Structure formats: structure tokens, C-alpha cells
């Protein structure tokens, strides 16, 4: 079993100061194309697997029965920052189903969006469950639940909604999940090997070999993410910036504790990575570098470059350090 | 050469989610007592070495000539959060020397202190250089500079102030520094091996074998830190909480990018650690665990326990994960 590989580093005046290690797997339909670290490392995908968790919503017919649009599907895969574009859409979505904030089980969260936070302070008003970064996923769960007719607590591990999510997750990763934990939004999150998560993403990228219903659902969700990058995260966030830069050639999604996945429909490629120490500064840098090597974004694009080579500007405006993906692994690597 | 050791981990529902690796050395006057990882790892001590950087201020007689008290010496070793207790003291200190904010070269910084930040917003007023977490260290540099008669830019690598700082640093670590970088506050920061930093801290703990002037300076600085834990960092900060809990048995100091040192005068022990990935959640946990094993704080003390076993409470108040120092390395280890 390989140990975690050194992927990203911070250098001060050219001298190594900090290092991030992790596990990366790049797959296509034929199997693994490239890997660093240990592909069999068991990880919590956290929010990176939201598009897998949304499969039953579409496959069951619940999304169509509720008249969900491309924007709602994008939001169902989102870790958004509680801006008005996110909270308004979730609120309208649930209202259309005759549901409201109290039906959610994600808990309230102070929004990361600057304007939304300032407005709450000004009113003053407490953040609500619509501000929770997972309120789109939970609106999807509620929509699926109306269809399945389960109880109100749709986040319980043995609830029909979560059983459907688990089945889709295990089917796509082609492995039985041997563990689970409670996520930040109180929904269950199932473990898998990082390589199996990459395999699932490759199937999302090229779903033709899946059954027709699943294939259609996968295509719609990936297309929705790529169509609405801002709904999937928000202004200034890595997922939105990288998807905007990829311009329809990749859907990407971050997960807490240093997880990041990518789906490249044109190339039928899936990527999954986990930074061992859980730091998103490293997962974002590694994902940006992989997308460059995979040819779907340009390293010179400022939306990409800011993650690839992040200068550490000190309090007098001096560039004191620089944060980079390791040359051995990424920058000097051949195209993938 | 040993690789970095696994020191701290996050578990979700008992399953490993993230791991922090690093290097730890515990020394006394006789040498190394315990170590994990690579003691020869070259690191930037960053702010963890502020008490070494303050040695020339005291040894030169500059501190006494300026009439500095125990509180000023504590502030000279601080990475404070810009609360009024910090900024007022720094302002008064420089005013006493006929100097002011414009003489500082640390740059302005938005204070981490909640009240100070709210007040700036209310006025509204921009943060100034006194709010910089290093303004105490820089006030010390300015005081030393009056004594030495150097030029205004006391942060330049070849300025008499920095030459004196480098000499003290190399003398205490007993090694020539082979590199340096610019710190967040624009002052030079010299590299050293983590084991050499621990050795320097052991000498700070038991300075009797040093020359009389250095020994007296070391004692005064360590005593100042332990006398004024809040001046060294601030409310809710690890350095202040752990020093308050140690109640005169340890001076501790954090540094950016996952560095932490401790000085235990009663036992003549010095500690230095670096978390490889630079995360302070891990350096704080590891230092808290070491202080427990070294017998200077109580693991049940809430000021310590919050760093040792940090529960990850999710947005509905459920304990979803827990952050712990690894059992192998610390929790089940014998007392040191």
C-alpha cells in the first residue's frame, strides 16, 4: 500500500515551509490512467459526491414530477455560500412543493456570501436553514421524499431517501461502503476508496454503459452543474471559478476536509482526490493542476492561475511566499 | 532521515478522515528526551522564536534604558490579536520613546479581536500598524534600534537590529542558519532544524549555563510571557489558554504554518514542533498533549481539553466528528 504522496507545497524565499500530501486517482472507462498516493485509501467523500446523492432524485421521476429545472438540479449538487441566488431558489423550490424552511433538516448556517451576511446583520435576522450550504441537496431529498412517501426525518440512515442514496452511491462506486458518518448537514455520508470515487466520476462522465434511466440522470446532473457554476458554489469559490474556466468541459465539486472530484464528459474521465490533512488550499491547487494537465483549462487563465500559484502577500504588500503544486507531480508532468 | 510522523487525526464516527503529520523534539540540557518525525527537518520558526528575537533588546540594555516593564517584554514576544490591551500598550510604549505608528514597518492588519474589529467598523476607521499581531516585536526592534543608532528600516536583513537578532538566534540554536525568508510582518525569519529550535528552548528554560547577561535576559523574557499570557496572544487563543493553565510552569508560543514551542523552566525542558502541512488546529492539539505528558497542565482542565479533544459539532448541534492527538504518539504514551 502506497503512502500519501507529496502534492502541494508552500515555499518561502524558495525554501520549503509546508507540504500537503494526498491521494489522487484519474480514471476513464478502461480503468486507472494516473494515480498518486494510495488509490485504496478509504475516505469520506463529503460534499464531493452530491451529484451521486442526487441521482435518485432524477431517476425516480421525482424531479420531473416536481417540475424541477436545470437550475434546481445544479443547486441539488451544490455546496453554496448562501447568496440570494441560492437561498431564493431553494425557498421558491420548496414553496412550489407546499414545503418550507421548517421541513429542512440541515440546520442553519451563517452564509459565506458577504452581501447576504451583511444584510442579515443589518436587519438584524438570524441565518436560517436555507443559508445552509447544503440546502439545495436537502431540497432534493425533500422532493424525493414526497415521491417515496417517507417520514419527515429524511436524514435518518434507514429512511427510504437515504437507502436510495446509499444504493446509488454503492452502485456507482461499485463497492459496498463499509462505514458512514454524519456530515455537517446531518445527512449520512458513506465512505469509499478514493479510486472507487474516481471510477464513479468516470461513469458520470461517460454514462452510456449504465442503464438508460441512470445514464439520462447522470447526464442531466453533470450538464446542470456545468451550466450553472455559480449555483454550485458562488462568487470567488474554486468550484465556480474552475467550472467557468472549463466552459462546459468539466464539472468539479469540492468536499470538506480536502476532497475534490472532476467529471470530464468530452474525455470520459473522472478524477477524485483527497488531501490527507484535510486542507482545501491544497485540494483546490491540486485540482486546478490536474485540470490543466487534462487539457480542459488554461494555466494562464486567472480563474485557474490563482489556485495553481498562490502568492502569499504579506501585510506590507511583499510577496513573502508562494504556494504551488509540486513540480515532480504536476507542473512538469506530461499531459494526461 | 525519518519521515514526518502521524501526530493528530480527525475521526468521523470513529473512522479516520484526516491526518496531520509533523516533527517534534523535546530537549533538556543533556540533549533529546523524545522525538517524533525528523529532528533535522529544516523549518521556518516564524513567530515561535519571538523570545529569541527579543534577547538583544534586553541584553543590550535597551529595554532598561527605555524603562520597559514586564508587560512590555511580554508584548515583545507576542503574536497578539490587536485588542485594546495590546494596541494601547504598544502605542504608549512608542510614545514614551518619542516614536509613533509611522515608525513601524510591520504593516497594518485587521485585528482578530472581536471588539477591536467591531469598533473600527463602527467609527469607521482603518486598522493601523499597532493592530498588526507583531507590533510588540516591532516596538522592541525600534527600542533596540534607538540604542544601536541604525537607520529607519530596521527590518532590512543587513540592518544592525536584524544582525543582532540573527546572532542571538544562531547562538541559541547552536547552528548557522542556512536560509531566511520574509515573515508576514516583513522582518527576516531564519531557518533552523526543529531539533535546534528545541535546544534553544531548553536553554531558555535553563539559562544558567549561558553568560550572565544572556541568562538574565532569557529569564526575564520567559517570566514576562508566563506573567502576562493574555498579552502574548489574547482571549480564546491557544498560547494564552495553555500558559494560563500551566500557571507559571510553561511559556508557550505558536508560529504560523503549524509551529509551536514550549519552555518549561521548572524542568529545564524545551519543546519545538512543526506540523508538516502548516495547520494550527494540529499544532495546538499536539502542544496541548505534550504539555499534559510533561506534567505541567491537566488534561481535564477545560483550557487544555478543548485543544486535546476537539469535537466537530455540526449545524444541528450533533457531534459528527472528533479531532484528537494520535493515541500511539501521545494519549497512551508514558509521562515524559
XYZ file of C-alpha atoms in Angstrom:
672
model
C 0.000 0.000 0.000
C 1.439 3.337 -1.048
C 1.681 6.145 1.436
C 0.171 9.526 0.687
C 2.147 11.417 -1.986
C 3.519 14.932 -1.626
C 1.293 17.047 -3.849
C 1.368 20.707 -2.872
C 3.933 22.869 -1.119
C 4.462 26.319 0.315
C 7.890 27.854 -0.274
C 9.222 30.950 1.469
C 12.088 32.609 -0.379
C 12.383 29.365 -2.331
C 12.777 27.249 0.829
C 10.188 24.555 1.571
C 7.984 25.596 4.503
C 4.898 23.336 4.412
C 3.833 20.272 2.425
C 0.428 18.735 1.724
C 0.178 15.028 0.921
C -2.699 13.151 -0.543
C -4.188 10.565 -2.849
C -5.244 11.173 -6.453
C -6.850 8.824 -8.964
C -7.705 9.631 -12.591
C -9.936 7.079 -14.364
C -11.643 6.506 -17.640
C -13.990 3.693 -18.646
C -10.992 1.394 -19.145
C -9.622 1.905 -15.635
C -6.937 3.988 -13.941
C -4.990 6.444 -16.135
C -2.890 8.017 -13.386
C -2.586 7.867 -9.631
C -0.574 9.369 -6.781
C -0.589 8.118 -3.195
C -2.832 5.204 -2.298
C -5.850 4.586 -4.578
C -7.300 2.221 -1.952
C -7.344 4.889 0.763
C -10.763 4.916 2.441
C -12.175 8.430 2.560
C -15.330 10.322 3.354
C -16.288 11.970 0.045
C -18.278 14.577 1.998
C -19.920 17.090 -0.361
C -17.872 15.964 -3.361
C -20.411 13.190 -4.012
C -23.525 15.376 -4.080
C -24.134 14.572 -7.760
C -24.242 10.873 -6.807
C -26.600 11.632 -3.937
C -28.848 13.482 -6.404
C -29.160 10.540 -8.821
C -32.281 9.036 -7.141
C -33.980 12.436 -7.251
C -33.824 12.374 -11.050
C -34.027 8.616 -11.713
C -37.140 8.179 -9.594
C -39.046 10.712 -11.641
C -39.398 12.932 -8.568
C -37.534 15.826 -10.174
C -39.767 15.837 -13.230
C -42.935 15.353 -11.159
C -41.936 18.474 -9.226
C -41.134 20.344 -12.428
C -37.505 20.967 -11.478
C -35.400 22.913 -13.953
C -31.700 22.789 -14.780
C -31.089 25.409 -12.089
C -32.729 23.283 -9.387
C -30.647 20.273 -10.392
C -27.467 22.387 -10.187
C -28.488 23.537 -6.717
C -29.148 19.946 -5.635
C -25.415 19.248 -6.272
C -24.233 22.476 -4.630
C -22.228 23.480 -1.579
C -23.360 27.048 -1.971
C -22.488 30.094 0.066
C -25.975 31.251 0.945
C -26.140 34.155 -1.502
C -29.548 35.306 -2.656
C -29.284 33.371 -5.915
C -29.066 30.234 -3.774
C -31.488 30.913 -0.931
C -34.183 32.441 -3.156
C -34.113 29.428 -5.465
C -34.290 26.912 -2.608
C -37.123 28.838 -0.952
C -39.125 29.042 -4.200
C -38.418 25.357 -4.897
C -39.811 24.175 -1.558
C -42.742 26.630 -1.690
C -43.710 25.045 -5.007
C -43.997 21.730 -3.188
C -46.001 23.233 -0.359
C -42.987 22.909 1.941
C -40.918 25.438 3.867
C -37.837 26.075 5.961
C -39.069 24.002 8.912
C -39.177 20.883 6.718
C -35.408 21.051 6.209
C -33.116 19.042 8.480
C -29.765 20.612 7.547
C -29.613 23.192 10.337
C -28.963 26.931 9.983
C -25.574 28.260 8.851
C -24.113 31.748 8.693
C -23.788 32.373 4.932
C -20.293 32.764 3.480
C -21.637 35.241 0.956
C -20.566 38.726 2.009
C -23.732 40.568 0.947
C -26.088 38.005 2.461
C -24.197 38.128 5.739
C -24.205 41.930 5.820
C -27.944 42.010 5.129
C -28.702 39.580 7.951
C -26.669 41.763 10.298
C -28.387 44.925 9.129
C -31.941 43.665 9.601
C -30.947 42.032 12.095
C -32.033 38.475 11.385
C -30.627 35.043 12.208
C -29.397 32.802 9.396
C -31.895 30.048 8.576
C -31.683 26.572 7.076
C -31.911 27.962 3.538
C -28.497 29.573 4.181
C -27.000 26.151 4.914
C -24.590 25.335 2.077
C -26.433 22.019 1.621
C -29.977 23.418 1.394
C -30.143 22.501 -2.301
C -29.201 18.885 -1.612
C -31.775 18.794 1.179
C -34.434 20.322 -1.075
C -33.646 17.445 -3.418
C -34.033 14.980 -0.539
C -37.411 16.522 0.355
C -38.538 16.318 -3.277
C -37.520 12.653 -3.452
C -39.247 12.066 -0.136
C -42.597 13.387 -1.419
C -42.282 10.844 -4.183
C -41.297 7.981 -1.869
C -43.693 8.920 0.936
C -41.178 8.525 3.769
C -41.340 10.158 7.211
C -40.295 13.718 7.998
C -36.788 12.847 9.194
C -35.362 12.139 5.761
C -31.794 12.279 7.058
C -32.008 9.124 9.166
C -29.710 6.336 7.983
C -32.611 3.868 7.467
C -35.014 6.356 5.851
C -36.151 5.476 2.278
C -34.395 8.601 0.946
C -31.029 7.631 2.430
C -31.459 3.979 1.439
C -31.952 5.151 -2.150
C -28.908 7.428 -1.888
C -26.770 4.609 -0.487
C -27.861 2.230 -3.242
C -26.948 4.743 -5.961
C -23.634 5.549 -4.259
C -22.614 1.896 -3.929
C -23.742 1.095 -7.433
C -21.718 3.957 -8.924
C -18.589 3.261 -6.832
C -19.041 -0.497 -7.483
C -18.273 -1.247 -3.852
C -20.101 -1.831 -0.616
C -19.499 1.087 1.711
C -18.011 -0.270 4.918
C -18.675 2.805 7.019
C -20.559 6.031 7.314
C -20.617 9.178 9.379
C -22.831 12.181 9.920
C -21.984 15.094 7.661
C -22.014 18.780 8.597
C -25.607 18.985 7.315
C -26.675 15.915 9.369
C -27.168 13.635 6.361
C -25.255 10.340 6.308
C -22.006 10.304 4.322
C -20.713 6.912 3.163
C -17.030 6.030 2.958
C -15.354 4.641 -0.150
C -11.884 4.188 -1.602
C -10.613 7.257 -3.409
C -10.132 5.100 -6.526
C -13.743 3.970 -6.385
C -14.892 7.574 -6.167
C -12.822 8.345 -9.286
C -14.458 5.358 -11.012
C -17.898 6.707 -10.153
C -16.926 10.074 -11.623
C -15.709 8.410 -14.829
C -19.137 6.790 -15.083
C -20.801 10.170 -14.569
C -18.582 11.461 -17.403
C -19.454 8.639 -19.788
C -22.759 7.179 -18.578
C -23.678 5.443 -21.845
C -22.926 1.981 -20.471
C -25.209 2.500 -17.490
C -28.926 1.737 -17.760
C -30.866 4.276 -19.793
C -32.551 5.885 -16.763
C -29.311 6.280 -14.826
C -27.454 7.473 -17.904
C -30.039 10.172 -18.529
C -29.996 11.246 -14.884
C -26.179 11.431 -14.795
C -26.071 13.491 -17.973
C -28.682 15.929 -16.717
C -26.921 16.471 -13.385
C -23.462 16.967 -14.905
C -24.901 19.288 -17.533
C -26.752 21.248 -14.834
C -23.537 21.768 -12.829
C -21.630 22.951 -15.894
C -24.495 25.232 -16.970
C -24.733 26.981 -13.589
C -21.265 27.152 -11.999
C -22.333 29.941 -9.658
C -25.270 27.957 -8.296
C -22.917 25.077 -7.394
C -20.760 27.265 -5.106
C -20.677 31.052 -5.582
C -18.593 34.136 -6.366
C -14.887 33.633 -5.702
C -15.195 29.934 -4.961
C -12.978 27.296 -6.568
C -15.782 25.089 -7.959
C -17.466 28.018 -9.687
C -14.237 29.555 -10.979
C -12.828 26.287 -12.349
C -16.115 25.258 -13.984
C -16.472 28.699 -15.567
C -12.896 28.384 -16.880
C -13.562 24.862 -18.202
C -16.570 26.252 -20.064
C -18.578 23.049 -20.371
C -15.633 20.661 -20.486
C -15.643 19.734 -16.789
C -17.917 19.587 -13.765
C -15.969 19.803 -10.496
C -17.027 19.572 -6.884
C -15.225 20.095 -3.610
C -15.870 18.276 -0.346
C -14.917 19.224 3.196
C -11.570 18.014 4.580
C -9.656 18.296 1.331
C -11.699 16.275 -1.166
C -12.206 17.313 -4.805
C -13.672 15.467 -7.799
C -13.940 16.219 -11.505
C -16.085 14.851 -14.320
C -14.857 15.386 -17.913
C -17.647 14.350 -20.300
C -15.700 15.058 -23.513
C -12.923 12.704 -22.471
C -14.964 10.247 -20.391
C -12.645 10.894 -17.466
C -13.310 11.007 -13.729
C -10.952 12.348 -11.047
C -11.022 12.067 -7.255
C -8.503 13.399 -4.774
C -8.167 13.649 -1.024
C -5.611 15.809 0.783
C -4.550 13.762 3.799
C -4.609 16.697 6.203
C -7.989 17.984 5.004
C -6.843 21.405 3.802
C -8.813 22.941 0.938
C -5.995 25.306 -0.112
C -4.189 22.143 -1.226
C -7.176 20.321 -2.755
C -8.001 23.390 -4.834
C -4.409 23.747 -6.062
C -4.141 20.046 -6.923
C -7.466 20.042 -8.784
C -6.539 23.152 -10.769
C -3.241 21.495 -11.790
C -4.995 18.266 -12.811
C -7.497 20.151 -14.958
C -4.575 21.869 -16.719
C -2.844 18.550 -17.371
C -6.122 17.081 -18.598
C -6.368 19.924 -21.090
C -9.715 21.373 -20.036
C -8.496 24.661 -18.539
C -5.648 27.037 -19.360
C -2.954 27.550 -16.702
C -2.744 31.211 -17.696
C -6.469 31.828 -17.129
C -6.622 33.983 -13.968
C -9.560 31.863 -12.713
C -7.165 28.895 -12.733
C -3.797 30.555 -12.061
C -4.939 31.873 -8.664
C -5.259 28.279 -7.434
C -2.138 26.963 -9.167
C 0.368 29.514 -7.909
C -0.995 31.344 -4.942
C 1.399 34.051 -3.768
C 1.434 34.754 -0.041
C 1.390 38.552 0.099
C 2.338 39.919 3.499
C 0.969 42.921 5.356
C 3.190 45.407 3.584
C 2.330 44.023 0.166
C 5.514 41.990 -0.211
C 5.313 38.556 -1.839
C 6.808 36.581 1.034
C 5.953 33.043 -0.020
C 4.328 31.046 -2.787
C 2.005 28.102 -2.692
C 2.476 25.665 -5.596
C 1.617 22.195 -6.785
C 4.817 20.120 -6.606
C 6.819 20.172 -9.815
C 7.515 16.448 -9.747
C 3.863 15.537 -9.631
C 2.114 18.119 -11.704
C 3.809 21.117 -13.224
C 6.414 19.188 -15.208
C 4.229 16.148 -15.795
C 3.236 15.090 -19.279
C -0.340 15.803 -20.325
C -2.802 13.167 -19.136
C 16.252 10.553 7.877
C 12.856 9.861 9.384
C 9.751 10.965 7.585
C 7.185 13.145 9.315
C 5.237 11.215 11.972
C 1.454 10.978 12.177
C 0.548 13.141 15.154
C -3.067 14.300 15.047
C -6.171 12.894 13.434
C -9.810 13.669 12.751
C -12.228 10.758 13.087
C -15.824 10.757 11.893
C -17.978 8.136 13.576
C -14.724 6.507 14.678
C -13.383 6.280 11.101
C -10.172 8.122 10.195
C -10.939 11.119 7.975
C -7.833 13.357 8.061
C -4.306 13.070 9.457
C -1.678 15.665 10.339
C 1.990 14.695 10.316
C 4.914 16.541 11.779
C 8.175 16.709 13.657
C 8.525 17.044 17.434
C 11.635 17.335 19.581
C 11.743 17.536 23.389
C 15.119 18.520 24.885
C 16.736 19.231 28.188
C 20.265 20.430 28.905
C 21.550 16.862 28.380
C 20.059 16.527 24.907
C 16.994 14.981 23.301
C 14.432 13.345 25.628
C 11.874 12.420 22.994
C 11.286 12.948 19.293
C 8.808 12.104 16.563
C 9.384 12.589 12.860
C 12.670 14.100 11.691
C 14.567 16.222 14.245
C 16.808 17.504 11.434
C 13.874 18.906 9.441
C 14.655 22.473 8.398
C 11.805 24.790 9.304
C 10.898 28.442 9.477
C 10.194 29.041 13.184
C 8.053 32.052 12.234
C 6.621 33.755 15.330
C 7.511 30.861 17.617
C 11.006 32.318 18.049
C 9.960 35.822 19.119
C 11.519 35.341 22.566
C 14.837 34.633 20.841
C 14.398 37.693 18.640
C 13.784 39.740 21.802
C 17.032 38.690 23.510
C 19.146 41.564 22.079
C 16.515 44.068 23.235
C 17.147 43.047 26.857
C 20.828 42.054 26.678
C 21.871 45.315 25.056
C 20.434 47.330 27.922
C 17.978 48.981 25.516
C 14.951 47.658 27.403
C 16.139 49.069 30.708
C 17.244 52.350 29.145
C 13.693 52.719 27.805
C 12.206 51.760 31.188
C 10.339 48.757 29.792
C 8.269 46.760 32.257
C 7.360 43.089 32.423
C 4.272 43.853 30.319
C 6.327 45.416 27.520
C 8.656 42.408 27.463
C 5.645 40.065 27.213
C 4.317 42.116 24.305
C 7.705 41.990 22.570
C 7.288 38.173 22.403
C 3.623 38.320 21.355
C 1.562 37.409 18.324
C -1.362 39.364 19.686
C -4.806 39.836 18.243
C -4.940 43.617 18.260
C -7.200 44.024 21.294
C -7.019 47.264 23.236
C -4.747 45.752 25.877
C -2.244 45.163 23.083
C -2.585 48.249 20.898
C -2.798 50.678 23.831
C 0.371 49.277 25.352
C 2.295 49.383 22.072
C 1.131 52.932 21.384
C 2.110 54.138 24.864
C 5.442 52.303 24.591
C 6.441 54.034 21.357
C 5.087 57.410 22.523
C 7.421 57.129 25.527
C 10.322 56.892 23.075
C 9.070 59.830 21.031
C 8.040 57.428 18.249
C 4.713 56.635 16.621
C 2.814 54.396 14.262
C 4.648 55.619 11.155
C 7.962 54.393 12.576
C 6.704 50.806 12.482
C 7.485 48.610 9.466
C 5.115 45.704 10.160
C 2.187 46.899 8.030
C -1.454 47.232 9.098
C -3.572 44.188 9.926
C -7.270 43.745 10.613
C -7.341 42.775 14.318
C -8.565 39.304 15.214
C -10.039 40.667 18.421
C -13.814 40.846 18.017
C -14.354 44.074 19.976
C -11.470 45.921 18.339
C -12.722 44.911 14.900
C -16.289 45.995 15.671
C -15.074 49.352 16.983
C -13.032 50.040 13.841
C -16.095 49.256 11.752
C -18.328 51.476 13.867
C -16.099 54.556 13.705
C -15.285 53.736 10.788
C -11.502 53.609 10.857
C -8.861 51.535 9.067
C -6.690 49.145 11.056
C -3.206 50.529 11.633
C 0.227 49.040 12.251
C -0.424 48.828 16.012
C -3.114 46.237 15.182
C -0.508 44.067 13.471
C -0.036 40.947 15.613
C 3.723 41.652 15.609
C 3.564 45.307 16.737
C 5.080 44.361 20.110
C 8.045 42.654 18.467
C 8.483 45.658 16.197
C 8.268 48.050 19.150
C 11.090 46.000 20.617
C 13.050 46.324 17.374
C 12.531 50.107 17.420
C 13.673 50.285 21.046
C 16.805 48.295 20.224
C 17.366 50.490 17.188
C 17.382 53.689 19.273
C 20.116 52.068 21.307
C 22.114 50.891 18.290
C 21.524 54.009 16.207
C 20.640 52.191 13.000
C 18.600 53.552 10.089
C 14.809 53.742 9.933
C 14.321 50.493 8.010
C 15.094 48.205 10.918
C 13.632 45.198 9.100
C 16.314 45.023 6.417
C 18.384 41.836 6.533
C 21.681 43.738 6.978
C 20.376 46.313 9.479
C 22.132 46.322 12.897
C 18.873 45.243 14.588
C 18.492 42.167 12.374
C 22.198 41.345 12.581
C 21.860 41.313 16.378
C 18.724 39.163 16.134
C 20.464 36.706 13.800
C 23.464 36.441 16.092
C 21.279 35.665 19.116
C 19.202 33.163 17.106
C 22.251 31.290 15.796
C 23.929 31.333 19.178
C 20.862 29.895 20.914
C 20.170 27.248 18.239
C 23.932 26.498 18.085
C 23.812 26.377 14.311
C 24.392 28.662 11.389
C 21.109 29.413 9.697
C 21.367 28.371 6.062
C 18.366 30.306 4.852
C 15.895 33.027 5.596
C 12.626 34.415 4.337
C 10.423 37.434 4.851
C 7.795 36.929 7.533
C 4.210 38.194 7.468
C 5.377 41.318 9.334
C 8.236 41.928 6.844
C 11.019 41.081 9.315
C 13.510 38.373 8.310
C 12.851 34.886 9.660
C 15.801 32.497 9.794
C 15.511 28.763 9.185
C 16.784 26.114 11.592
C 16.339 22.423 12.302
C 13.372 21.665 14.512
C 15.745 19.914 16.949
C 17.914 23.021 17.148
C 14.867 25.126 17.937
C 14.020 22.710 20.768
C 17.611 23.017 22.028
C 17.293 26.803 22.060
C 14.066 26.497 24.065
C 15.767 24.185 26.582
C 18.412 26.883 27.025
C 15.676 29.477 27.552
C 14.245 27.122 30.206
C 17.551 26.627 32.000
C 19.757 29.576 31.076
C 22.193 29.229 33.996
C 24.969 27.883 31.769
C 24.719 30.826 29.389
C 26.630 34.031 30.087
C 25.206 36.094 32.947
C 23.734 38.786 30.676
C 22.046 36.301 28.354
C 20.852 34.195 31.275
C 19.242 37.217 32.922
C 17.606 38.296 29.637
C 16.242 34.798 28.963
C 14.796 34.553 32.466
C 13.127 37.953 32.241
C 11.523 37.203 28.861
C 10.231 33.763 29.861
C 8.940 35.155 33.142
C 7.245 38.033 31.303
C 5.419 35.626 28.952
C 4.213 33.476 31.854
C 3.161 36.535 33.876
C 1.042 38.010 31.055
C -0.472 35.164 28.996
C -3.129 37.467 27.551
C -0.566 39.973 26.288
C 1.230 37.187 24.387
C -1.863 36.283 22.321
C -5.373 37.135 23.605
C -8.763 35.861 24.732
C -9.578 32.409 23.371
C -6.147 31.851 21.865
C -4.105 28.695 22.443
C -0.933 30.385 23.747
C -2.846 32.372 26.345
C -5.101 29.485 27.396
C -2.256 26.963 27.735
C 0.012 29.383 29.624
C -2.841 30.308 31.983
C -3.453 26.597 32.570
C 0.264 25.944 33.161
C 0.213 28.715 35.762
C 3.901 29.630 35.672
C 5.232 26.210 34.749
C 5.482 26.798 30.999
C 5.848 29.560 28.437
C 4.496 28.532 25.030
C 4.450 30.272 21.669
C 2.845 29.476 18.350
C 4.207 30.307 14.919
C 2.438 30.469 11.562
C 2.313 27.333 9.402
C 1.970 24.882 12.283
C 4.915 25.676 14.569
C 4.698 25.620 18.379
C 7.386 25.799 21.078
C 7.368 25.417 24.847
C 9.781 26.412 27.602
C 9.486 24.604 30.963
C 11.739 26.390 33.494
C 10.998 24.038 36.421
C 12.143 21.041 34.432
C 14.724 22.730 32.227
C 12.924 21.405 29.165
C 12.406 22.891 25.717
C 9.976 21.671 23.048
C 9.632 22.513 19.355
C 7.184 21.073 16.858
C 6.237 21.674 13.253
C 3.121 20.300 11.581
C 4.196 19.419 8.056
C 1.069 20.829 6.405
C 1.124 24.058 8.412
C -2.241 23.666 10.142
C -2.582 25.274 13.563
C -5.502 23.063 14.631
C -2.929 20.265 14.709
C -0.026 22.210 16.255
C -2.307 23.350 19.083
C -3.564 19.812 19.749
C -0.045 18.362 19.696
C 1.327 21.038 22.029
C -1.558 20.588 24.488
C -0.881 16.821 24.558
C 2.855 17.335 25.096
C 2.240 19.712 27.994
C -0.005 17.064 29.591
C 2.659 14.392 29.186
C 5.262 16.768 30.563
C 3.106 17.218 33.651
C 2.628 20.977 33.509
C -1.086 21.080 32.617
C -4.057 18.892 33.474
C -5.827 17.121 30.585
C -9.166 17.699 32.339
C -8.657 21.473 32.540
C -11.144 22.921 30.012
C -8.445 25.364 28.836
C -6.415 22.315 27.767
C -9.130 19.777 26.935
C -10.562 21.959 24.163
C -7.311 21.556 22.226
C -6.787 17.890 23.074
C -10.160 16.528 22.034
C -11.940 18.973 19.834
C -15.410 17.752 18.916
C -16.702 18.746 15.487
C -20.266 19.859 16.214
C -22.393 20.112 13.105
C -25.072 22.630 12.226
C -27.814 20.848 14.116
C -25.684 20.507 17.241
C -24.731 16.877 16.614
C -21.176 15.771 17.431
C -20.269 14.463 13.980
C -16.519 14.059 14.345
C -13.682 14.394 16.810
C -10.212 15.777 16.437
C -7.600 14.009 18.596
C -3.894 13.610 19.093
C -2.991 10.079 17.946
C -3.133 7.502 20.724
C 0.115 5.850 19.697
C 2.109 9.027 19.965
C 0.592 10.911 22.838
C -2.520 9.828 24.674
C -1.225 6.446 25.765
C 2.407 7.465 25.991
C 4.298 7.331 29.261
C 4.935 10.636 31.019
C 7.968 12.456 29.669
